[in-house]
Short mmCIF file of C-alpha atoms in Angstrom, two decimals:
data_model
loop_
_atom_site.label_atom_id
_atom_site.label_comp_id
_atom_site.label_asym_id
_atom_site.label_seq_id
_atom_site.Cartn_x
_atom_site.Cartn_y
_atom_site.Cartn_z
CA MET A 1 37.80 189.62 -45.73
CA PRO A 2 35.81 191.37 -43.05
CA MET A 3 37.80 193.50 -40.58
CA GLY A 4 37.22 193.30 -36.87
CA PRO A 5 36.77 196.23 -34.73
CA VAL A 6 39.75 198.48 -34.39
CA LYS A 7 41.49 198.47 -30.96
CA PRO A 8 42.00 202.13 -29.75
CA LYS A 9 45.71 203.12 -29.43
CA PRO A 10 47.16 203.05 -25.91
CA LYS A 11 47.88 206.80 -25.93
CA ARG A 12 44.30 207.69 -26.79
CA VAL A 13 43.05 205.46 -24.00
CA ARG A 14 45.27 207.16 -21.49
CA ARG A 15 44.23 210.49 -22.78
CA GLU A 16 40.53 209.80 -22.58
CA LYS A 17 41.23 208.59 -18.98
CA ARG A 18 42.77 211.78 -18.04
CA GLU A 19 40.00 213.67 -19.74
CA LEU A 20 37.26 211.71 -17.89
CA ALA A 21 39.14 212.42 -14.59
CA TYR A 22 39.43 216.18 -15.39
CA LEU A 23 35.69 216.25 -16.57
CA ARG A 24 34.63 214.70 -13.24
CA ASP A 25 36.65 217.05 -11.24
CA LEU A 26 35.26 219.95 -13.19
CA VAL A 27 31.74 218.84 -12.76
CA GLY A 28 32.32 218.57 -9.02
CA LYS A 29 33.61 222.20 -8.98
CA LEU A 30 30.65 223.45 -10.96
CA GLU A 31 28.19 221.73 -8.77
CA ASN A 32 29.91 223.33 -5.70
CA LYS A 33 29.76 226.67 -7.47
CA VAL A 34 26.01 226.23 -8.23
CA THR A 35 25.38 225.39 -4.59
CA LEU A 36 27.41 228.45 -3.50
CA LEU A 37 25.53 230.72 -5.97
CA ARG A 38 22.15 229.39 -4.74
CA SER A 39 23.06 229.87 -1.10
CA LYS A 40 24.42 233.37 -1.87
CA ARG A 41 21.27 234.28 -3.59
CA LEU A 42 19.11 232.89 -0.79
CA ASN A 43 21.27 235.14 1.61
CA ARG A 44 20.72 238.22 -0.66
CA LEU A 45 16.90 237.60 -0.71
CA LYS A 46 16.99 237.35 3.17
CA THR A 47 18.87 240.64 3.53
CA GLY A 48 16.40 242.49 1.10
CA CYS A 49 18.46 242.60 -2.01
CA HIS A 50 16.19 241.51 -5.01
CA ASP A 51 18.64 242.34 -7.90
CA THR A 52 19.13 239.53 -10.30
CA GLY A 53 22.40 237.79 -10.79
CA ILE A 54 22.91 239.22 -14.23
CA SER A 55 22.27 242.88 -13.41
CA THR A 56 24.67 242.32 -10.24
CA ALA A 57 27.21 240.85 -12.37
CA SER A 58 27.15 243.73 -14.91
CA HIS A 59 28.07 246.30 -12.18
CA VAL A 60 30.90 244.11 -10.42
CA SER A 61 34.13 246.07 -10.09
CA PRO A 62 37.46 244.28 -10.32
CA SER A 63 37.95 244.56 -6.63
CA ASN A 64 34.60 243.14 -6.07
CA SER A 65 35.23 240.12 -8.54
CA GLU A 66 38.61 239.57 -6.73
CA PHE A 67 36.78 239.60 -3.37
CA SER A 68 34.16 237.25 -4.71
CA SER A 69 36.65 234.86 -6.04
CA ALA A 70 38.35 234.67 -2.76
CA TRP A 71 35.06 234.24 -0.95
CA MET A 72 34.07 231.38 -3.23
CA GLY A 73 37.50 229.65 -2.70
CA LEU A 74 36.80 229.75 1.17
CA ALA A 75 33.26 228.69 0.75
CA ALA A 76 34.43 225.71 -1.33
CA LEU A 77 36.74 224.77 1.50
CA GLN A 78 33.97 225.24 4.05
CA LEU A 79 31.55 223.13 1.85
CA ARG A 80 34.11 220.37 1.37
CA ASP A 81 34.75 220.31 5.28
CA ARG A 82 30.92 220.38 5.83
CA SER A 83 30.48 217.35 3.50
CA LEU A 84 33.30 215.46 5.37
CA ALA A 85 31.80 216.20 8.66
CA VAL A 86 28.49 214.94 7.52
CA GLU A 87 30.00 211.76 6.35
CA ARG A 88 31.86 211.25 9.52
CA ASN A 89 28.71 211.96 11.59
CA GLN A 90 26.82 209.42 9.57
CA LYS A 91 29.50 206.73 10.30
CA LEU A 92 29.58 207.64 14.02
CA ARG A 93 25.65 207.33 14.15
CA CYS A 94 25.96 203.85 12.53
CA SER A 95 28.71 202.89 15.05
CA ILE A 96 26.87 204.36 18.00
CA GLY A 97 23.76 202.26 16.85
CA GLY A 98 25.81 199.11 16.77
CA TYR A 99 27.26 199.74 20.23
CA VAL A 100 23.85 200.42 21.66
CA ASP A 101 22.50 197.12 20.31
CA LEU A 102 25.52 195.41 21.82
CA VAL A 103 25.02 196.91 25.18
CA CYS A 104 21.37 195.92 25.06
CA LYS A 105 22.35 192.34 24.32
CA LEU A 106 24.91 192.31 27.00
CA GLN A 107 22.43 193.71 29.46
CA GLN A 108 19.95 191.08 28.47
CA LEU A 109 22.65 188.35 28.99
CA THR A 110 23.76 189.75 32.24
CA LYS A 111 20.09 189.69 33.64
CA LYS A 112 19.77 186.11 32.38
CA TYR A 113 22.99 185.09 34.05
CA THR A 114 22.01 186.83 37.28
CA ALA A 115 18.68 185.16 37.28
CA GLN A 116 20.23 181.67 36.68
CA GLU A 117 22.91 182.23 39.34
CA ARG A 118 20.19 183.17 41.89
CA GLU A 119 18.15 180.10 40.94
CA ILE A 120 21.27 177.91 41.32
CA SER A 121 21.99 179.51 44.78
CA GLU A 122 18.49 179.04 45.96
CA CYS A 123 18.47 175.34 44.80
CA ALA A 124 21.85 174.88 46.61
CA SER A 125 20.60 176.47 49.81
CA GLN A 126 17.38 174.54 49.65
CA ALA A 127 19.11 171.22 49.12
CA HIS A 128 21.51 172.02 51.95
CA THR A 129 18.70 172.75 54.45
CA MET A 130 16.83 169.58 53.62
CA HIS A 131 16.70 166.74 56.01
CA HIS A 132 19.38 164.20 55.25
CA LYS A 133 18.02 160.85 54.09
CA PHE A 134 19.11 157.54 55.60
CA TRP A 135 20.48 155.34 52.83
CA ASP A 136 20.25 151.50 53.06
CA LEU A 137 23.63 150.80 51.46
CA LEU A 138 22.64 147.19 50.97
CA ALA A 139 19.07 147.60 49.77
CA ASN A 140 19.34 150.80 47.82
CA ALA A 141 20.62 150.69 44.25
CA ASP A 142 24.30 151.77 43.86
CA GLU A 143 23.31 154.09 40.85
CA GLU A 144 20.86 155.97 43.05
CA ILE A 145 23.21 156.45 45.88
CA PHE A 146 26.12 157.58 43.71
CA ALA A 147 23.89 159.85 41.71
CA ASP A 148 22.68 161.57 45.00
CA GLN A 149 26.37 161.84 46.31
CA LEU A 150 27.49 163.34 42.85
CA ALA A 151 24.69 165.99 43.30
CA ALA A 152 26.02 166.71 46.84
CA VAL A 153 29.57 167.08 45.56
CA ALA A 154 28.47 169.43 42.89
CA ARG A 155 26.67 171.49 45.57
CA LEU A 156 29.83 171.53 47.81
CA ARG A 157 32.13 172.73 44.89
CA LEU A 158 29.53 175.48 44.20
CA GLU A 159 29.76 176.52 47.80
CA LEU A 160 33.54 176.50 47.61
CA GLN A 161 33.49 178.54 44.46
CA GLN A 162 31.16 181.21 45.85
CA ARG A 163 33.43 181.76 48.81
CA GLY A 164 36.69 181.58 46.67
CA TYR A 165 37.85 178.33 48.07
CA GLN A 166 38.38 180.19 51.51
CA LEU A 167 37.25 178.79 54.77
CA PRO A 168 35.15 180.90 57.18
CA THR A 169 37.49 182.82 59.66
CA THR A 170 35.29 182.04 62.57
CA ALA A 171 35.76 178.26 62.23
CA LEU A 172 39.28 178.28 60.67
CA SER A 173 42.23 176.83 62.44
CA VAL A 174 45.58 178.31 61.04
CA ASN A 175 48.71 176.20 61.80
CA TRP A 176 52.20 176.08 60.67
CA GLY A 177 52.28 172.33 61.21
CA LEU A 178 50.13 169.37 60.16
CA SER A 179 46.54 169.33 61.74
CA ARG A 180 43.06 168.24 61.02
CA GLY A 181 41.85 171.37 62.85
CA HIS A 182 39.66 171.93 65.91
CA MET A 183 36.32 169.89 65.89
CA MET A 184 33.18 171.97 66.69
CA VAL A 185 29.73 170.57 67.38
CA LYS A 186 26.85 172.80 66.07
CA GLN A 187 23.08 172.46 66.33
CA ASP A 188 21.14 172.65 63.15
CA GLY A 189 17.37 172.95 62.99
CA ASN A 190 17.18 170.76 59.92
CA ASN A 191 20.07 168.44 60.27
CA GLY A 192 20.37 168.04 64.00
CA VAL A 193 24.00 167.70 65.19
CA VAL A 194 26.60 168.65 62.74
CA LEU A 195 30.56 168.13 63.47
CA GLU A 196 32.75 170.36 61.51
CA MET A 197 36.53 170.80 61.23
CA HIS A 198 38.36 173.41 59.29
CA CYS A 199 42.15 173.92 58.93
CA GLY A 200 44.51 176.01 57.06
CA THR A 201 48.23 175.14 57.07
CA THR A 202 51.30 175.55 54.93
CA VAL A 203 53.69 172.67 54.09
CA PRO A 204 57.24 172.99 52.81
CA PHE A 205 56.71 170.94 49.73
CA ASN A 206 55.73 171.84 46.14
CA LEU A 207 52.22 171.35 44.78
CA ASP A 208 52.82 168.19 42.98
CA VAL A 209 54.55 166.51 46.02
CA ALA A 210 51.80 167.70 48.46
CA ALA A 211 49.02 166.64 46.17
CA ARG A 212 50.29 163.01 45.75
CA ALA A 213 50.86 162.77 49.51
CA TYR A 214 47.33 163.97 50.43
CA TRP A 215 45.73 161.78 47.75
CA ARG A 216 47.64 158.78 49.11
CA PHE A 217 46.07 159.56 52.63
CA PHE A 218 42.72 159.88 51.08
CA CYS A 219 43.06 156.48 49.62
CA VAL A 220 44.39 154.99 52.81
CA GLU A 221 41.53 156.71 54.86
CA HIS A 222 39.16 154.85 52.66
CA GLY A 223 40.73 151.44 53.05
CA GLU A 224 42.80 151.41 49.86
CA ILE A 225 46.19 150.07 50.74
CA PRO A 226 47.94 148.77 47.84
CA ALA A 227 51.35 147.01 47.99
CA ASP A 228 52.94 149.46 45.60
CA SER A 229 52.55 153.20 46.58
CA SER A 230 52.69 154.18 42.77
CA ALA A 231 49.32 152.43 42.32
CA THR A 232 47.76 155.49 44.18
CA SER A 233 48.77 158.13 41.67
CA LEU A 234 46.61 161.21 41.66
CA SER A 235 43.42 160.53 39.64
CA LYS A 236 41.58 163.09 37.79
CA GLY A 237 37.92 163.39 37.28
CA THR A 238 34.98 161.64 39.26
CA ILE A 239 35.48 158.44 41.33
CA ALA A 240 32.72 156.44 42.95
CA ASN A 241 33.67 153.50 45.02
CA SER A 242 32.72 151.35 48.12
CA PHE A 243 34.99 151.12 51.07
CA SER A 244 35.19 149.30 54.34
CA LEU A 245 37.56 150.40 57.21
CA ARG A 246 38.59 148.86 60.57
CA LEU A 247 40.78 150.70 63.08
CA GLU A 248 42.01 149.49 66.51
CA PHE A 249 43.92 152.04 68.51
CA GLU A 250 44.72 151.65 72.26
CA GLY A 251 42.15 148.75 72.58
CA LEU A 252 39.39 150.95 71.06
CA VAL A 253 37.81 149.43 67.84
CA SER A 254 36.13 151.64 65.17
CA GLU A 255 34.56 149.99 62.11
CA VAL A 256 32.77 151.50 59.28
CA SER A 257 31.62 150.48 55.59
CA GLY A 258 30.13 152.66 53.10
CA LYS A 259 30.38 154.46 49.60
CA TYR A 260 31.87 157.56 48.47
CA THR A 261 32.03 159.90 45.42
CA CYS A 262 35.03 161.92 44.80
CA GLN A 263 35.97 164.60 42.24
CA VAL A 264 39.42 165.87 41.61
CA ASN A 265 39.85 169.14 39.85
CA VAL A 266 43.40 170.09 38.61
CA ASP A 267 44.31 173.66 37.79
CA GLU A 268 47.54 175.26 37.02
CA ASP A 269 48.18 176.50 40.63
CA LYS A 270 45.46 174.59 42.50
CA ILE A 271 44.28 171.13 43.11
CA THR A 272 40.80 170.45 44.85
CA ILE A 273 39.80 167.09 46.11
CA THR A 274 36.09 167.14 46.88
CA TRP A 275 34.07 164.11 48.16
CA VAL A 276 30.77 162.96 49.86
CA GLU A 277 30.62 159.73 51.71
CA HIS A 278 27.83 157.63 53.53
CA ALA A 279 28.91 155.09 55.93
CA ASP A 280 27.25 152.72 58.44
CA VAL A 281 28.83 152.99 61.68
CA LEU A 282 29.19 149.57 63.55
CA ALA A 283 31.63 150.83 66.13
CA PHE A 284 33.44 154.06 66.81
CA GLY A 285 35.93 154.71 69.67
CA GLY A 286 35.06 151.39 71.34
CA VAL A 287 31.29 152.29 71.41
CA VAL A 288 28.99 149.99 69.46
CA PHE A 289 26.26 151.66 67.50
CA ASN A 290 22.88 150.42 65.94
CA GLY A 291 21.29 151.96 62.94
CA LEU A 292 23.78 154.88 62.81
CA GLN A 293 25.02 156.27 59.49
CA TYR A 294 27.24 159.35 59.20
CA GLN A 295 27.17 161.48 56.16
CA LYS A 296 30.43 163.41 55.39
CA ARG A 297 31.07 166.20 53.20
CA ALA A 298 34.79 167.10 52.76
CA SER A 299 37.23 168.82 50.50
CA MET A 300 41.10 169.49 50.55
CA THR A 301 42.39 172.44 48.53
CA LEU A 302 45.90 172.62 47.71
CA CYS A 303 47.34 175.97 46.48
CA ARG A 304 50.84 176.62 44.94
CA VAL A 305 52.71 179.47 46.69
CA LEU A 306 54.97 181.41 44.31
CA ARG A 307 58.36 182.15 45.52
CA GLU A 308 59.62 185.69 44.98
CA GLY A 309 62.85 186.08 43.09
CA PRO A 310 64.59 184.70 40.04
CA GLY A 311 62.75 181.70 38.62
CA ASN A 312 59.71 182.05 40.97
CA GLN A 313 59.96 178.38 41.64
CA SER A 314 57.37 177.24 44.19
CA THR A 315 58.75 175.54 47.33
CA SER A 316 55.70 175.47 49.53
CA THR A 317 51.95 174.68 49.31
CA VAL A 318 49.00 176.09 51.32
CA VAL A 319 46.41 173.27 52.28
CA HIS A 320 42.77 174.19 53.26
CA THR A 321 40.84 171.26 54.71
CA TYR A 322 37.09 171.03 55.45
CA PHE A 323 35.17 168.19 57.02
CA GLN A 324 31.39 168.17 57.89
CA THR A 325 29.99 164.99 59.48
CA ILE A 326 26.22 164.58 60.16
CA PRO A 327 24.88 161.49 62.11
CA VAL A 328 21.67 160.15 60.70
CA PHE A 329 19.53 157.17 62.09
CA HIS A 330 17.18 154.68 60.69
CA ASP A 331 13.51 155.39 61.32
CA SER A 332 13.14 152.42 63.52
CA ILE A 333 15.81 153.62 66.00
CA ALA A 334 14.16 154.84 69.27
CA ASP A 335 17.15 155.98 71.14
CA LYS A 336 18.51 158.35 68.66
CA LEU A 337 19.28 161.18 71.16
CA GLN A 338 21.34 158.79 73.33
CA GLN A 339 23.31 157.43 70.59
CA THR A 340 23.93 160.91 69.13
CA GLN A 341 25.39 161.99 72.52
CA ALA A 342 27.51 158.74 72.60
CA PHE A 343 28.75 159.51 69.03
CA VAL A 344 29.67 163.06 69.91
CA ASP A 345 31.39 162.01 73.17
CA SER A 346 33.33 159.41 71.32
CA ALA A 347 34.30 161.87 68.59
CA TYR A 348 35.72 164.31 71.21
CA ARG A 349 37.66 161.70 72.99
CA SER A 350 39.27 160.23 70.00
CA HIS A 351 39.89 163.55 68.11
CA SER A 352 43.26 164.43 69.69
CA LYS A 353 44.61 160.75 69.45
CA LEU A 354 43.37 160.55 65.78
CA ASN A 355 44.74 163.84 64.91
CA LYS A 356 48.33 162.72 66.17
CA ILE A 357 47.96 159.50 64.03
CA VAL A 358 46.99 161.35 61.03
CA CYS A 359 49.67 163.97 61.26
CA GLN A 360 52.29 161.36 61.73
CA HIS A 361 51.07 159.42 58.75
CA MET A 362 50.95 162.47 56.56
CA SER A 363 54.49 163.43 57.61
CA ASN A 364 55.68 160.11 56.49
CA LEU A 365 53.72 160.42 53.14
CA LEU A 366 55.07 163.81 52.46
CA LEU A 367 58.69 162.88 53.13
CA GLU A 368 58.32 159.73 51.01
CA GLU A 369 56.78 161.62 48.06
CA ASP A 370 59.42 164.35 48.33
CA TRP A 371 62.21 161.63 48.39
CA LYS A 372 60.70 159.95 45.22
CA ALA A 373 60.32 163.22 43.42
CA THR A 374 64.07 164.12 44.25
CA PHE A 375 65.73 160.85 43.82
CA GLY A 376 63.28 158.89 41.71
#
């Protein structure tokens, strides 16, 4: 019968492996010695010694041979260290090249981001300085009106982000109680008359309670008064709706109807309510108007105040409010200046009274929400 190939014995395989390792090590040592001898010969040639290696070796004394062997050992160590250094340098060059490429890409992305941010800021500033359009809330399509309001909300949120959700100190009214702030009337070359109110206050309630109360006030202010207060729970996202509101106070009637778009952004320690509304003013503060429409941009930013000490439980909330109202008239109206002056005067007369009503209503809402949060 034909015999298969004879398998080598395990001991022989192990011996051959050891011999291969020994021979590889020996080859490496011999290569190093050859390199050293070549470098030594080159050094001799440079110093003027032209003797051959054989004649030199025949006249080497024992002391010189010992010195040569010691020198070759040191040279071998130096050669090994040099090879390791060369390898490390190559790795460093590769890594440095990778870092350089990464830095170049980051610089390109930074330039691109800066250019995009500049374009967004320019678009926002240009849109902000544009003349406000009078919207026919009955004739124009709802989709067109809400789309314009949504773009205005996005611009307002961008402005708030650029200034870190902080109000300008020149127009900021800081209070320890509830307030809508001081009303200021400014002249704008593009927008005409601008009415602004800024306020920063601190309420002794946690963020959830304050947010629910201010959201309920927002709903009531836009004519949404459900029978059950739980129906006005804080909504998230974007809301677009129509509203109609009639208020009679001390014999003075105010009546408006319009549309608004609102965005609610909820973060861990901050809730922001931003909205834009367009409303036809039929009467305000007992004064009847014709062809007048106010366009409002507003925001309420509620920030949690962390308590120092064990637990860091929040017991208060900082509230920043911002309201900007611009009166806009239909092109067919001739007495725009007179109606604008009447609107500003009526706003001044009713501001303090409306502020008291709003603060009283907000106090009731805060206490009610705090009671529900505590006792259910």
